Structures are given as structure tokens and as C-alpha cells.
């Protein structure tokens, strides 16, 4: 169980749930979620290991949030099985909720009361005493640099402060599993790095985390393993370095131009050299070659360069480069 001490250090105590140490935090088998005729999650299988940060990547509508909501017992499972610390979300929802912390995608704070009273109110849902709730709230606010706003009404906070307060609230019950759905959306770079440092500290102390994010650098920084989802299915699973090497390779060659003819000539040359090509109206991406092919591909009116492949390349290669509404 997570413990956020008064010195703002995160410690891990004894697992009070009684779960065996070899029980995995989350196990999904043939998991399906339907909303009427819409199938949001299509029979997926995955396991989360103790103490890791497990990521869910995918475009909007991929099924990430639907999966998270089933894990947190906020939405019922249509079919298949889903266990959290060995507990069935279908039949043991109350027990599951007691051991998880949730940072939702949307802001569901109570704007009419103060920052610290939001934390006190949430602590009450877990039967935490007022004295203990105050101690935990004070530490959580210090951790996310909100202590000076403890008595401020929530509606006076900036959007970034509200996101940090949502994460602080998710820790108030000292969860064994922390579920984070787009936790740093709307944060400036300094606040994002503050959140990252805190989450890394939690993970280093053995807290299991589930993370959805659209920030590829965030996924690469925090996730030990991740899955890429699209249209309710899992397309790939692995560590960020494994996925990058397997799907995008070591190097990506990019060419940019508004001259379609120039891009066509570059694409033809790189394809003849053995590259896999993805082309949009103003860009060519070539996979499977190295930087030495850049000089030979120079075409007047085009910018061309090589760079290391990254997680965004994996994401776009698997889910496509066109915008889906």
C-alpha cells in the first residue's frame, strides 16, 4: 500500500488487501465492452505486472478509456474476465475500489468548496478519519506544490492546478494501484515534469500504475511496458524500446516539401533502396534505412534529414496518419 509520509517521501507498506505477492495487479481475458451497437473494446487480453507503469496508447475512440473505466468499476464489463489484484470487477467491485486510486480524464472536482476540503471529502469515502485525512491532504498538497492554495475555492485554480489536485486526490487513499487517464493534459512543461518526478518516485517504491496518454514522450519516460490500441483491439505490446526497434527501426528518414513531384522522386529513390515508405501531401517518411541514404536523396526544393526513430513513429505506423473523427 502506498504511504505518502509527512516528509513528502513515498513509502510502501504492507499489502493490507491480503493478496498474494504473485497475484498480478490486472489480468484481462477476452475483455469486451459494448455500448448498444458500438463495440468499444473487442476481446482484448493483457496482464499488468506488480510495480510497473503499464501504458495504453491509441487515438481517440481506440477503447483506452473504456478499458480504464472497467478496471476502476466505473463501467460494467460486457463479457470476458477482468481481475484486479485477484479480485473480480464483476462481483467484488467494492473491494477493488478500496485498493485503487483514480485520476480521471475529466475534471470532477467540487468547485464550490476549498482545495483541502475536496481532499477531506474524498478521504471520507474510504472511511479515513479526519485527523488522518488532514495529514495525508497536507502532504499531498505539498507534493504537488498546492499547499499555499489549500483554503482557496477550487474554481479559483488554473486548469493546471486542477489537474495536479486531481492527482493528489487520487493518492489520498494510499492506493496499491494508481489509474491515470491523461493525467497531464493541459499542464505546462514545468508542471508536467513535476508530475513525472512524483510518479517515478511512486513507481520506484513499488506502486503499480496504469496510464493513458497522448504524449509520446510521457509514455516513453514513464512506461515500463505498453499496448497500442486501435478500434478496440490491441495492435502491439512491449517496452518502448522494443516497440520502436520492431516497428519503426533505428532510423527514420524524413523529407518535407510542398512540391509533390519532388517528394515523389525522393520516395521512389528511397523505396528502390529498400525502404518502407509512408507519404502524405507534404512529407515522406522512410523506414528501414540509415542516415547515409539522405545525401543521395537530395532533391532541390525539399528538406531531407535522418533522425532516431521514436514512439510517435510506432503510434502513427500502427494507427495511421490521417485524422479520424
PDB file of C-alpha atoms in Angstrom:
ATOM      1  CA  UNK A   1       0.000   0.000   0.000  1.00  0.00           C
ATOM      2  CA  UNK A   2       1.241   3.470  -0.838  1.00  0.00           C
ATOM      3  CA  UNK A   3       2.068   5.780   2.016  1.00  0.00           C
ATOM      4  CA  UNK A   4       2.848   9.429   1.424  1.00  0.00           C
ATOM      5  CA  UNK A   5       4.733  10.452   4.539  1.00  0.00           C
ATOM      6  CA  UNK A   6       4.891  13.866   6.156  1.00  0.00           C
ATOM      7  CA  UNK A   7       8.361  14.425   4.723  1.00  0.00           C
ATOM      8  CA  UNK A   8       6.893  14.162   1.209  1.00  0.00           C
ATOM      9  CA  UNK A   9       8.662  10.842   0.684  1.00  0.00           C
ATOM     10  CA  UNK A  10       6.660   7.969  -0.726  1.00  0.00           C
ATOM     11  CA  UNK A  11       6.951   4.630   1.030  1.00  0.00           C
ATOM     12  CA  UNK A  12       5.367   1.245   0.504  1.00  0.00           C
ATOM     13  CA  UNK A  13       3.939  -0.593   3.464  1.00  0.00           C
ATOM     14  CA  UNK A  14       2.325  -3.983   3.966  1.00  0.00           C
ATOM     15  CA  UNK A  15      -0.319  -5.007   1.456  1.00  0.00           C
ATOM     16  CA  UNK A  16      -3.466  -4.899   3.567  1.00  0.00           C
ATOM     17  CA  UNK A  17      -5.633  -6.486   0.901  1.00  0.00           C
ATOM     18  CA  UNK A  18      -4.220  -9.902   1.718  1.00  0.00           C
ATOM     19  CA  UNK A  19      -3.426 -10.537  -1.937  1.00  0.00           C
ATOM     20  CA  UNK A  20      -0.600 -12.957  -2.594  1.00  0.00           C
ATOM     21  CA  UNK A  21       2.574 -11.356  -3.879  1.00  0.00           C
ATOM     22  CA  UNK A  22       2.369 -13.447  -7.061  1.00  0.00           C
ATOM     23  CA  UNK A  23      -1.114 -12.144  -7.945  1.00  0.00           C
ATOM     24  CA  UNK A  24      -0.891  -9.749 -10.872  1.00  0.00           C
ATOM     25  CA  UNK A  25      -2.396  -6.280 -10.418  1.00  0.00           C
ATOM     26  CA  UNK A  26      -4.563  -6.569 -13.534  1.00  0.00           C
ATOM     27  CA  UNK A  27      -5.410  -9.541 -15.746  1.00  0.00           C
ATOM     28  CA  UNK A  28      -7.834  -9.182 -18.681  1.00  0.00           C
ATOM     29  CA  UNK A  29      -9.026 -12.126 -20.737  1.00  0.00           C
ATOM     30  CA  UNK A  30     -11.285 -11.767 -23.809  1.00  0.00           C
ATOM     31  CA  UNK A  31     -12.424  -8.428 -22.397  1.00  0.00           C
ATOM     32  CA  UNK A  32     -15.335  -6.835 -24.254  1.00  0.00           C
ATOM     33  CA  UNK A  33     -17.163  -3.546 -23.751  1.00  0.00           C
ATOM     34  CA  UNK A  34     -20.256  -2.700 -25.760  1.00  0.00           C
ATOM     35  CA  UNK A  35     -22.458   0.394 -25.790  1.00  0.00           C
ATOM     36  CA  UNK A  36     -25.515  -0.776 -27.645  1.00  0.00           C
ATOM     37  CA  UNK A  37     -24.384  -1.467 -31.201  1.00  0.00           C
ATOM     38  CA  UNK A  38     -20.971   0.125 -30.602  1.00  0.00           C
ATOM     39  CA  UNK A  39     -18.208  -2.296 -29.631  1.00  0.00           C
ATOM     40  CA  UNK A  40     -15.603  -0.154 -27.835  1.00  0.00           C
ATOM     41  CA  UNK A  41     -13.341  -2.998 -26.665  1.00  0.00           C
ATOM     42  CA  UNK A  42     -13.111  -6.154 -28.768  1.00  0.00           C
ATOM     43  CA  UNK A  43     -11.943  -9.162 -26.749  1.00  0.00           C
ATOM     44  CA  UNK A  44      -8.536  -7.946 -25.580  1.00  0.00           C
ATOM     45  CA  UNK A  45      -6.038  -9.826 -23.393  1.00  0.00           C
ATOM     46  CA  UNK A  46      -3.299  -8.263 -21.281  1.00  0.00           C
ATOM     47  CA  UNK A  47      -1.554  -8.565 -17.905  1.00  0.00           C
ATOM     48  CA  UNK A  48      -0.034  -5.863 -15.718  1.00  0.00           C
ATOM     49  CA  UNK A  49       2.959  -6.789 -13.561  1.00  0.00           C
ATOM     50  CA  UNK A  50       3.446  -5.651  -9.969  1.00  0.00           C
ATOM     51  CA  UNK A  51       5.243  -2.328  -9.590  1.00  0.00           C
ATOM     52  CA  UNK A  52       5.308  -1.364 -13.256  1.00  0.00           C
ATOM     53  CA  UNK A  53       3.827   1.544 -15.154  1.00  0.00           C
ATOM     54  CA  UNK A  54       1.692  -0.004 -17.884  1.00  0.00           C
ATOM     55  CA  UNK A  55       0.625   2.299 -20.700  1.00  0.00           C
ATOM     56  CA  UNK A  56      -2.348   2.391 -23.054  1.00  0.00           C
ATOM     57  CA  UNK A  57      -1.733   4.285 -26.309  1.00  0.00           C
ATOM     58  CA  UNK A  58      -4.131   4.862 -29.151  1.00  0.00           C
ATOM     59  CA  UNK A  59      -6.124   7.533 -30.980  1.00  0.00           C
ATOM     60  CA  UNK A  60      -9.435   8.837 -29.689  1.00  0.00           C
ATOM     61  CA  UNK A  61     -12.022   6.077 -29.781  1.00  0.00           C
ATOM     62  CA  UNK A  62      -9.441   3.292 -29.529  1.00  0.00           C
ATOM     63  CA  UNK A  63     -11.009   1.863 -26.351  1.00  0.00           C
ATOM     64  CA  UNK A  64      -8.438   3.081 -23.825  1.00  0.00           C
ATOM     65  CA  UNK A  65     -10.769   4.991 -21.524  1.00  0.00           C
ATOM     66  CA  UNK A  66     -13.450   2.296 -21.795  1.00  0.00           C
ATOM     67  CA  UNK A  67     -10.860  -0.222 -20.584  1.00  0.00           C
ATOM     68  CA  UNK A  68      -9.808   2.049 -17.732  1.00  0.00           C
ATOM     69  CA  UNK A  69     -13.413   2.568 -16.659  1.00  0.00           C
ATOM     70  CA  UNK A  70     -13.955  -1.192 -16.479  1.00  0.00           C
ATOM     71  CA  UNK A  71     -10.797  -1.598 -14.386  1.00  0.00           C
ATOM     72  CA  UNK A  72     -11.989   1.068 -11.931  1.00  0.00           C
ATOM     73  CA  UNK A  73     -15.519  -0.421 -11.776  1.00  0.00           C
ATOM     74  CA  UNK A  74     -16.983   2.774 -13.241  1.00  0.00           C
ATOM     75  CA  UNK A  75     -18.434   0.859 -16.199  1.00  0.00           C
ATOM     76  CA  UNK A  76     -19.580  -2.786 -16.243  1.00  0.00           C
ATOM     77  CA  UNK A  77     -17.817  -5.469 -18.248  1.00  0.00           C
ATOM     78  CA  UNK A  78     -19.914  -6.739 -21.158  1.00  0.00           C
ATOM     79  CA  UNK A  79     -18.134 -10.083 -21.402  1.00  0.00           C
ATOM     80  CA  UNK A  80     -14.812 -11.733 -20.643  1.00  0.00           C
ATOM     81  CA  UNK A  81     -12.980 -11.583 -17.331  1.00  0.00           C
ATOM     82  CA  UNK A  82     -11.143  -8.771 -15.555  1.00  0.00           C
ATOM     83  CA  UNK A  83      -9.270  -9.266 -12.283  1.00  0.00           C
ATOM     84  CA  UNK A  84      -7.658  -6.534 -10.181  1.00  0.00           C
ATOM     85  CA  UNK A  85      -5.274  -7.936  -7.561  1.00  0.00           C
ATOM     86  CA  UNK A  86      -7.075 -11.231  -7.982  1.00  0.00           C
ATOM     87  CA  UNK A  87     -10.475  -9.617  -7.360  1.00  0.00           C
ATOM     88  CA  UNK A  88     -13.243  -9.783  -9.948  1.00  0.00           C
ATOM     89  CA  UNK A  89     -14.517  -6.353 -11.001  1.00  0.00           C
ATOM     90  CA  UNK A  90     -17.839  -8.013 -11.847  1.00  0.00           C
ATOM     91  CA  UNK A  91     -18.510  -9.428  -8.363  1.00  0.00           C
ATOM     92  CA  UNK A  92     -16.059  -7.694  -5.988  1.00  0.00           C
ATOM     93  CA  UNK A  93     -16.293  -4.106  -7.102  1.00  0.00           C
ATOM     94  CA  UNK A  94     -16.295  -2.586  -3.621  1.00  0.00           C
ATOM     95  CA  UNK A  95     -13.069  -4.388  -2.701  1.00  0.00           C
ATOM     96  CA  UNK A  96     -11.473  -3.336  -5.991  1.00  0.00           C
ATOM     97  CA  UNK A  97     -12.373   0.319  -5.440  1.00  0.00           C
ATOM     98  CA  UNK A  98     -10.789   0.261  -1.994  1.00  0.00           C
ATOM     99  CA  UNK A  99      -7.298  -0.510  -3.344  1.00  0.00           C
ATOM    100  CA  UNK A 100      -7.135   1.750  -6.397  1.00  0.00           C
ATOM    101  CA  UNK A 101      -6.619   5.455  -6.871  1.00  0.00           C
ATOM    102  CA  UNK A 102      -8.207   7.121  -9.881  1.00  0.00           C
ATOM    103  CA  UNK A 103      -7.180  10.228 -11.808  1.00  0.00           C
ATOM    104  CA  UNK A 104      -9.963  10.691 -14.388  1.00  0.00           C
ATOM    105  CA  UNK A 105      -9.632  12.321 -17.782  1.00  0.00           C
ATOM    106  CA  UNK A 106     -12.277  14.916 -16.965  1.00  0.00           C
ATOM    107  CA  UNK A 107     -12.375  17.391 -14.094  1.00  0.00           C
ATOM    108  CA  UNK A 108     -14.862  16.146 -11.488  1.00  0.00           C
ATOM    109  CA  UNK A 109     -13.657  18.262  -8.578  1.00  0.00           C
ATOM    110  CA  UNK A 110     -16.185  20.115  -6.399  1.00  0.00           C
ATOM    111  CA  UNK A 111     -15.684  23.747  -7.453  1.00  0.00           C
ATOM    112  CA  UNK A 112     -17.752  25.182  -4.613  1.00  0.00           C
ATOM    113  CA  UNK A 113     -15.521  24.074  -1.744  1.00  0.00           C
ATOM    114  CA  UNK A 114     -11.878  24.603  -0.916  1.00  0.00           C
ATOM    115  CA  UNK A 115      -8.942  22.620  -2.200  1.00  0.00           C
ATOM    116  CA  UNK A 116      -8.298  20.869   1.114  1.00  0.00           C
ATOM    117  CA  UNK A 117     -11.990  20.142   1.634  1.00  0.00           C
ATOM    118  CA  UNK A 118     -12.041  18.346  -1.737  1.00  0.00           C
ATOM    119  CA  UNK A 119      -9.382  16.014  -0.349  1.00  0.00           C
ATOM    120  CA  UNK A 120     -11.161  15.630   3.004  1.00  0.00           C
ATOM    121  CA  UNK A 121     -14.434  14.816   1.276  1.00  0.00           C
ATOM    122  CA  UNK A 122     -12.796  12.194  -0.945  1.00  0.00           C
ATOM    123  CA  UNK A 123     -10.973  10.665   2.035  1.00  0.00           C
ATOM    124  CA  UNK A 124     -14.335  10.236   3.741  1.00  0.00           C
ATOM    125  CA  UNK A 125     -15.452   7.854   1.005  1.00  0.00           C
ATOM    126  CA  UNK A 126     -12.728   5.458   2.197  1.00  0.00           C
ATOM    127  CA  UNK A 127     -13.568   5.778   5.897  1.00  0.00           C
ATOM    128  CA  UNK A 128     -10.376   7.719   6.657  1.00  0.00           C
ATOM    129  CA  UNK A 129     -10.542   9.687   9.910  1.00  0.00           C
ATOM    130  CA  UNK A 130     -10.486  13.490   9.798  1.00  0.00           C
ATOM    131  CA  UNK A 131      -7.106  13.618  11.548  1.00  0.00           C
ATOM    132  CA  UNK A 132      -5.541  11.147   9.135  1.00  0.00           C
ATOM    133  CA  UNK A 133      -7.222  12.793   6.148  1.00  0.00           C
ATOM    134  CA  UNK A 134      -5.791  16.178   7.119  1.00  0.00           C
ATOM    135  CA  UNK A 135      -2.287  14.714   7.427  1.00  0.00           C
ATOM    136  CA  UNK A 136      -2.495  12.993   4.057  1.00  0.00           C
ATOM    137  CA  UNK A 137      -4.039  16.046   2.381  1.00  0.00           C
ATOM    138  CA  UNK A 138      -1.322  18.349   3.711  1.00  0.00           C
ATOM    139  CA  UNK A 139       1.409  16.074   2.404  1.00  0.00           C
ATOM    140  CA  UNK A 140      -0.267  15.561  -0.985  1.00  0.00           C
ATOM    141  CA  UNK A 141      -0.693  19.318  -1.463  1.00  0.00           C
ATOM    142  CA  UNK A 142       2.967  19.903  -0.621  1.00  0.00           C
ATOM    143  CA  UNK A 143       3.965  17.154  -3.027  1.00  0.00           C
ATOM    144  CA  UNK A 144       2.165  18.863  -5.902  1.00  0.00           C
ATOM    145  CA  UNK A 145       3.060  22.415  -4.825  1.00  0.00           C
ATOM    146  CA  UNK A 146      -0.503  23.355  -3.903  1.00  0.00           C
ATOM    147  CA  UNK A 147      -0.062  23.922  -0.169  1.00  0.00           C
ATOM    148  CA  UNK A 148      -0.454  27.695  -0.477  1.00  0.00           C
ATOM    149  CA  UNK A 149      -3.835  27.207  -2.168  1.00  0.00           C
ATOM    150  CA  UNK A 150      -5.248  24.806   0.443  1.00  0.00           C
ATOM    151  CA  UNK A 151      -8.019  27.178   1.503  1.00  0.00           C
ATOM    152  CA  UNK A 152      -8.781  28.536  -1.971  1.00  0.00           C
ATOM    153  CA  UNK A 153     -12.031  27.582  -3.687  1.00  0.00           C
ATOM    154  CA  UNK A 154     -11.340  25.133  -6.496  1.00  0.00           C
ATOM    155  CA  UNK A 155     -12.944  27.414  -9.084  1.00  0.00           C
ATOM    156  CA  UNK A 156     -10.136  29.937  -8.476  1.00  0.00           C
ATOM    157  CA  UNK A 157      -7.459  27.462  -9.575  1.00  0.00           C
ATOM    158  CA  UNK A 158      -5.919  27.387 -13.025  1.00  0.00           C
ATOM    159  CA  UNK A 159      -6.529  24.365 -15.234  1.00  0.00           C
ATOM    160  CA  UNK A 160      -3.040  23.050 -14.475  1.00  0.00           C
ATOM    161  CA  UNK A 161      -3.563  23.365 -10.723  1.00  0.00           C
ATOM    162  CA  UNK A 162      -6.813  21.427 -11.016  1.00  0.00           C
ATOM    163  CA  UNK A 163      -5.033  18.596 -12.836  1.00  0.00           C
ATOM    164  CA  UNK A 164      -2.424  18.434 -10.054  1.00  0.00           C
ATOM    165  CA  UNK A 165      -5.193  18.440  -7.440  1.00  0.00           C
ATOM    166  CA  UNK A 166      -6.895  15.523  -9.204  1.00  0.00           C
ATOM    167  CA  UNK A 167      -3.671  13.509  -8.955  1.00  0.00           C
ATOM    168  CA  UNK A 168      -3.240  14.471  -5.293  1.00  0.00           C
ATOM    169  CA  UNK A 169      -6.814  13.324  -4.651  1.00  0.00           C
ATOM    170  CA  UNK A 170      -6.091  10.009  -6.364  1.00  0.00           C
ATOM    171  CA  UNK A 171      -3.395   9.322  -3.762  1.00  0.00           C
ATOM    172  CA  UNK A 172      -5.461  10.164  -0.676  1.00  0.00           C
ATOM    173  CA  UNK A 173      -6.469   6.540  -0.016  1.00  0.00           C
ATOM    174  CA  UNK A 174      -2.842   5.321  -0.371  1.00  0.00           C
ATOM    175  CA  UNK A 175      -3.745   3.061  -3.310  1.00  0.00           C
ATOM    176  CA  UNK A 176      -1.911  -0.064  -4.346  1.00  0.00           C
ATOM    177  CA  UNK A 177      -2.796   0.603  -7.998  1.00  0.00           C
ATOM    178  CA  UNK A 178      -2.966   4.118  -9.446  1.00  0.00           C
ATOM    179  CA  UNK A 179      -5.058   4.593 -12.603  1.00  0.00           C
ATOM    180  CA  UNK A 180      -4.191   7.734 -14.578  1.00  0.00           C
ATOM    181  CA  UNK A 181      -6.295   8.721 -17.590  1.00  0.00           C
ATOM    182  CA  UNK A 182      -4.495  11.532 -19.462  1.00  0.00           C
ATOM    183  CA  UNK A 183      -3.067  12.909 -16.180  1.00  0.00           C
ATOM    184  CA  UNK A 184      -1.014  15.807 -17.592  1.00  0.00           C
ATOM    185  CA  UNK A 185      -3.418  17.168 -20.201  1.00  0.00           C
ATOM    186  CA  UNK A 186      -3.282  20.959 -20.079  1.00  0.00           C
ATOM    187  CA  UNK A 187      -0.172  21.188 -17.904  1.00  0.00           C
ATOM    188  CA  UNK A 188       2.726  23.446 -18.812  1.00  0.00           C
ATOM    189  CA  UNK A 189       6.171  21.807 -19.181  1.00  0.00           C
ATOM    190  CA  UNK A 190       7.272  22.619 -15.619  1.00  0.00           C
ATOM    191  CA  UNK A 191       4.116  21.126 -14.116  1.00  0.00           C
ATOM    192  CA  UNK A 192       4.361  18.054 -16.346  1.00  0.00           C
ATOM    193  CA  UNK A 193       7.900  17.382 -15.152  1.00  0.00           C
ATOM    194  CA  UNK A 194       6.791  17.831 -11.525  1.00  0.00           C
ATOM    195  CA  UNK A 195       4.092  15.201 -12.075  1.00  0.00           C
ATOM    196  CA  UNK A 196       6.559  12.889 -13.842  1.00  0.00           C
ATOM    197  CA  UNK A 197       9.041  13.110 -10.939  1.00  0.00           C
ATOM    198  CA  UNK A 198       6.311  12.275  -8.453  1.00  0.00           C
ATOM    199  CA  UNK A 199       5.012   9.342 -10.493  1.00  0.00           C
ATOM    200  CA  UNK A 200       8.524   7.953 -10.959  1.00  0.00           C
ATOM    201  CA  UNK A 201       9.031   8.158  -7.211  1.00  0.00           C
ATOM    202  CA  UNK A 202       5.809   6.232  -6.646  1.00  0.00           C
ATOM    203  CA  UNK A 203       6.824   3.580  -9.162  1.00  0.00           C
ATOM    204  CA  UNK A 204      10.285   3.266  -7.620  1.00  0.00           C
ATOM    205  CA  UNK A 205       8.561   2.465  -4.333  1.00  0.00           C
ATOM    206  CA  UNK A 206       6.574  -0.367  -5.908  1.00  0.00           C
ATOM    207  CA  UNK A 207       3.287   1.295  -6.825  1.00  0.00           C
ATOM    208  CA  UNK A 208       1.632  -0.171  -9.911  1.00  0.00           C
ATOM    209  CA  UNK A 209       0.372   2.436 -12.367  1.00  0.00           C
ATOM    210  CA  UNK A 210      -1.909   2.283 -15.395  1.00  0.00           C
ATOM    211  CA  UNK A 211      -1.502   5.244 -17.735  1.00  0.00           C
ATOM    212  CA  UNK A 212      -3.253   6.541 -20.822  1.00  0.00           C
ATOM    213  CA  UNK A 213      -1.659   9.468 -22.592  1.00  0.00           C
ATOM    214  CA  UNK A 214      -1.441  11.185 -25.968  1.00  0.00           C
ATOM    215  CA  UNK A 215       2.034  12.478 -25.136  1.00  0.00           C
ATOM    216  CA  UNK A 216       4.526  10.060 -26.648  1.00  0.00           C
ATOM    217  CA  UNK A 217       7.411  11.489 -24.604  1.00  0.00           C
ATOM    218  CA  UNK A 218       5.365  10.885 -21.462  1.00  0.00           C
ATOM    219  CA  UNK A 219       4.778   7.253 -22.396  1.00  0.00           C
ATOM    220  CA  UNK A 220       8.464   6.753 -23.234  1.00  0.00           C
ATOM    221  CA  UNK A 221       9.525   8.383 -19.953  1.00  0.00           C
ATOM    222  CA  UNK A 222       7.135   6.640 -17.569  1.00  0.00           C
ATOM    223  CA  UNK A 223       6.012   3.324 -19.075  1.00  0.00           C
ATOM    224  CA  UNK A 224       7.847   0.049 -18.489  1.00  0.00           C
ATOM    225  CA  UNK A 225       5.542  -1.659 -20.981  1.00  0.00           C
ATOM    226  CA  UNK A 226       2.604  -0.534 -23.060  1.00  0.00           C
ATOM    227  CA  UNK A 227      -0.012  -1.618 -25.524  1.00  0.00           C
ATOM    228  CA  UNK A 228      -1.135   0.235 -28.637  1.00  0.00           C
ATOM    229  CA  UNK A 229      -4.891   0.062 -29.188  1.00  0.00           C
ATOM    230  CA  UNK A 230      -6.943   0.907 -32.253  1.00  0.00           C
ATOM    231  CA  UNK A 231     -10.662   0.375 -32.844  1.00  0.00           C
ATOM    232  CA  UNK A 232     -10.971  -1.649 -29.649  1.00  0.00           C
ATOM    233  CA  UNK A 233      -8.125  -4.071 -30.408  1.00  0.00           C
ATOM    234  CA  UNK A 234      -4.527  -4.390 -29.248  1.00  0.00           C
ATOM    235  CA  UNK A 235      -2.140  -3.942 -32.177  1.00  0.00           C
ATOM    236  CA  UNK A 236       1.189  -4.296 -30.338  1.00  0.00           C
ATOM    237  CA  UNK A 237       2.630  -4.793 -26.860  1.00  0.00           C
ATOM    238  CA  UNK A 238       6.125  -4.384 -25.431  1.00  0.00           C
ATOM    239  CA  UNK A 239       8.578  -1.996 -23.841  1.00  0.00           C
ATOM    240  CA  UNK A 240       9.000   1.372 -25.600  1.00  0.00           C
ATOM    241  CA  UNK A 241      12.486   0.467 -26.925  1.00  0.00           C
ATOM    242  CA  UNK A 242      11.265  -2.939 -28.148  1.00  0.00           C
ATOM    243  CA  UNK A 243       8.323  -1.429 -29.994  1.00  0.00           C
ATOM    244  CA  UNK A 244      10.415   1.313 -31.560  1.00  0.00           C
ATOM    245  CA  UNK A 245      13.011  -1.124 -32.874  1.00  0.00           C
ATOM    246  CA  UNK A 246      10.473  -3.713 -34.051  1.00  0.00           C
ATOM    247  CA  UNK A 247       8.005  -1.382 -35.746  1.00  0.00           C
ATOM    248  CA  UNK A 248       9.958   1.746 -36.727  1.00  0.00           C
ATOM    249  CA  UNK A 249      13.585   0.582 -36.738  1.00  0.00           C
ATOM    250  CA  UNK A 250      16.588   2.562 -35.570  1.00  0.00           C
ATOM    251  CA  UNK A 251      16.421   5.476 -38.018  1.00  0.00           C
ATOM    252  CA  UNK A 252      13.710   7.401 -39.831  1.00  0.00           C
ATOM    253  CA  UNK A 253      14.402   9.497 -42.915  1.00  0.00           C
ATOM    254  CA  UNK A 254      12.030  12.444 -43.360  1.00  0.00           C
ATOM    255  CA  UNK A 255      11.579  14.659 -46.398  1.00  0.00           C
ATOM    256  CA  UNK A 256       9.416  17.786 -46.403  1.00  0.00           C
ATOM    257  CA  UNK A 257       8.290  19.788 -49.425  1.00  0.00           C
ATOM    258  CA  UNK A 258       5.241  21.457 -50.924  1.00  0.00           C
ATOM    259  CA  UNK A 259       6.432  20.184 -54.310  1.00  0.00           C
ATOM    260  CA  UNK A 260       4.616  16.880 -54.763  1.00  0.00           C
ATOM    261  CA  UNK A 261       6.844  15.939 -57.660  1.00  0.00           C
ATOM    262  CA  UNK A 262       9.975  16.390 -55.548  1.00  0.00           C
ATOM    263  CA  UNK A 263       8.507  14.194 -52.824  1.00  0.00           C
ATOM    264  CA  UNK A 264       7.565  11.539 -55.370  1.00  0.00           C
ATOM    265  CA  UNK A 265      11.163  11.424 -56.654  1.00  0.00           C
ATOM    266  CA  UNK A 266      12.546  11.137 -53.112  1.00  0.00           C
ATOM    267  CA  UNK A 267      10.050   8.404 -52.235  1.00  0.00           C
ATOM    268  CA  UNK A 268      10.927   6.476 -55.397  1.00  0.00           C
ATOM    269  CA  UNK A 269      14.659   6.628 -54.646  1.00  0.00           C
ATOM    270  CA  UNK A 270      14.234   5.531 -51.021  1.00  0.00           C
ATOM    271  CA  UNK A 271      11.828   2.758 -51.999  1.00  0.00           C
ATOM    272  CA  UNK A 272      14.359   1.492 -54.543  1.00  0.00           C
ATOM    273  CA  UNK A 273      16.941   1.478 -51.738  1.00  0.00           C
ATOM    274  CA  UNK A 274      14.728  -0.895 -49.752  1.00  0.00           C
ATOM    275  CA  UNK A 275      12.827   1.498 -47.507  1.00  0.00           C
ATOM    276  CA  UNK A 276       9.222   1.184 -46.408  1.00  0.00           C
ATOM    277  CA  UNK A 277       7.563   4.464 -47.387  1.00  0.00           C
ATOM    278  CA  UNK A 278       4.708   6.429 -45.850  1.00  0.00           C
ATOM    279  CA  UNK A 279       3.787   9.545 -47.810  1.00  0.00           C
ATOM    280  CA  UNK A 280       1.430  12.436 -47.060  1.00  0.00           C
ATOM    281  CA  UNK A 281       0.825  15.516 -49.243  1.00  0.00           C
ATOM    282  CA  UNK A 282       3.882  17.328 -47.818  1.00  0.00           C
ATOM    283  CA  UNK A 283       6.044  14.659 -46.159  1.00  0.00           C
ATOM    284  CA  UNK A 284       7.774  11.366 -46.874  1.00  0.00           C
ATOM    285  CA  UNK A 285       8.757   9.022 -44.040  1.00  0.00           C
ATOM    286  CA  UNK A 286      11.173   6.206 -44.879  1.00  0.00           C
ATOM    287  CA  UNK A 287      11.802   3.272 -42.564  1.00  0.00           C
ATOM    288  CA  UNK A 288      14.450   0.577 -42.692  1.00  0.00           C
ATOM    289  CA  UNK A 289      17.411   2.612 -43.983  1.00  0.00           C
ATOM    290  CA  UNK A 290      20.115   4.684 -42.318  1.00  0.00           C
ATOM    291  CA  UNK A 291      21.321   8.261 -42.423  1.00  0.00           C
ATOM    292  CA  UNK A 292      23.806   7.645 -45.253  1.00  0.00           C
ATOM    293  CA  UNK A 293      20.896   7.494 -47.692  1.00  0.00           C
ATOM    294  CA  UNK A 294      19.998  11.139 -47.061  1.00  0.00           C
ATOM    295  CA  UNK A 295      22.709  12.717 -49.189  1.00  0.00           C
ATOM    296  CA  UNK A 296      21.866  10.511 -52.147  1.00  0.00           C
ATOM    297  CA  UNK A 297      18.215  11.501 -51.887  1.00  0.00           C
ATOM    298  CA  UNK A 298      18.684  15.277 -52.029  1.00  0.00           C
ATOM    299  CA  UNK A 299      16.243  16.962 -54.381  1.00  0.00           C
ATOM    300  CA  UNK A 300      16.052  20.731 -54.939  1.00  0.00           C
ATOM    301  CA  UNK A 301      13.112  22.271 -53.118  1.00  0.00           C
ATOM    302  CA  UNK A 302      12.930  19.616 -50.409  1.00  0.00           C
ATOM    303  CA  UNK A 303      14.305  19.353 -46.884  1.00  0.00           C
ATOM    304  CA  UNK A 304      15.545  15.875 -46.024  1.00  0.00           C
ATOM    305  CA  UNK A 305      17.195  14.549 -42.883  1.00  0.00           C
ATOM    306  CA  UNK A 306      17.517  11.458 -40.724  1.00  0.00           C
ATOM    307  CA  UNK A 307      16.693  11.081 -37.030  1.00  0.00           C
ATOM    308  CA  UNK A 308      16.351   8.319 -34.444  1.00  0.00           C
ATOM    309  CA  UNK A 309      13.007   6.550 -34.527  1.00  0.00           C
ATOM    310  CA  UNK A 310      10.676   7.251 -31.605  1.00  0.00           C
ATOM    311  CA  UNK A 311       7.412   6.141 -30.055  1.00  0.00           C
ATOM    312  CA  UNK A 312       5.391   8.575 -32.160  1.00  0.00           C
ATOM    313  CA  UNK A 313       6.609   6.718 -35.258  1.00  0.00           C
ATOM    314  CA  UNK A 314       5.310   3.480 -33.722  1.00  0.00           C
ATOM    315  CA  UNK A 315       1.971   5.087 -32.909  1.00  0.00           C
ATOM    316  CA  UNK A 316       1.480   6.521 -36.391  1.00  0.00           C
ATOM    317  CA  UNK A 317       2.699   3.437 -38.250  1.00  0.00           C
ATOM    318  CA  UNK A 318       0.200   1.274 -36.365  1.00  0.00           C
ATOM    319  CA  UNK A 319      -2.811   3.592 -36.240  1.00  0.00           C
ATOM    320  CA  UNK A 320      -2.343   5.727 -39.351  1.00  0.00           C
ATOM    321  CA  UNK A 321      -1.529   9.358 -40.040  1.00  0.00           C
ATOM    322  CA  UNK A 322      -4.989  10.549 -41.032  1.00  0.00           C
ATOM    323  CA  UNK A 323      -7.254  12.266 -38.518  1.00  0.00           C
ATOM    324  CA  UNK A 324     -10.247  10.160 -37.531  1.00  0.00           C
ATOM    325  CA  UNK A 325     -13.315  11.878 -36.094  1.00  0.00           C
TER     326      UNK A 325
END
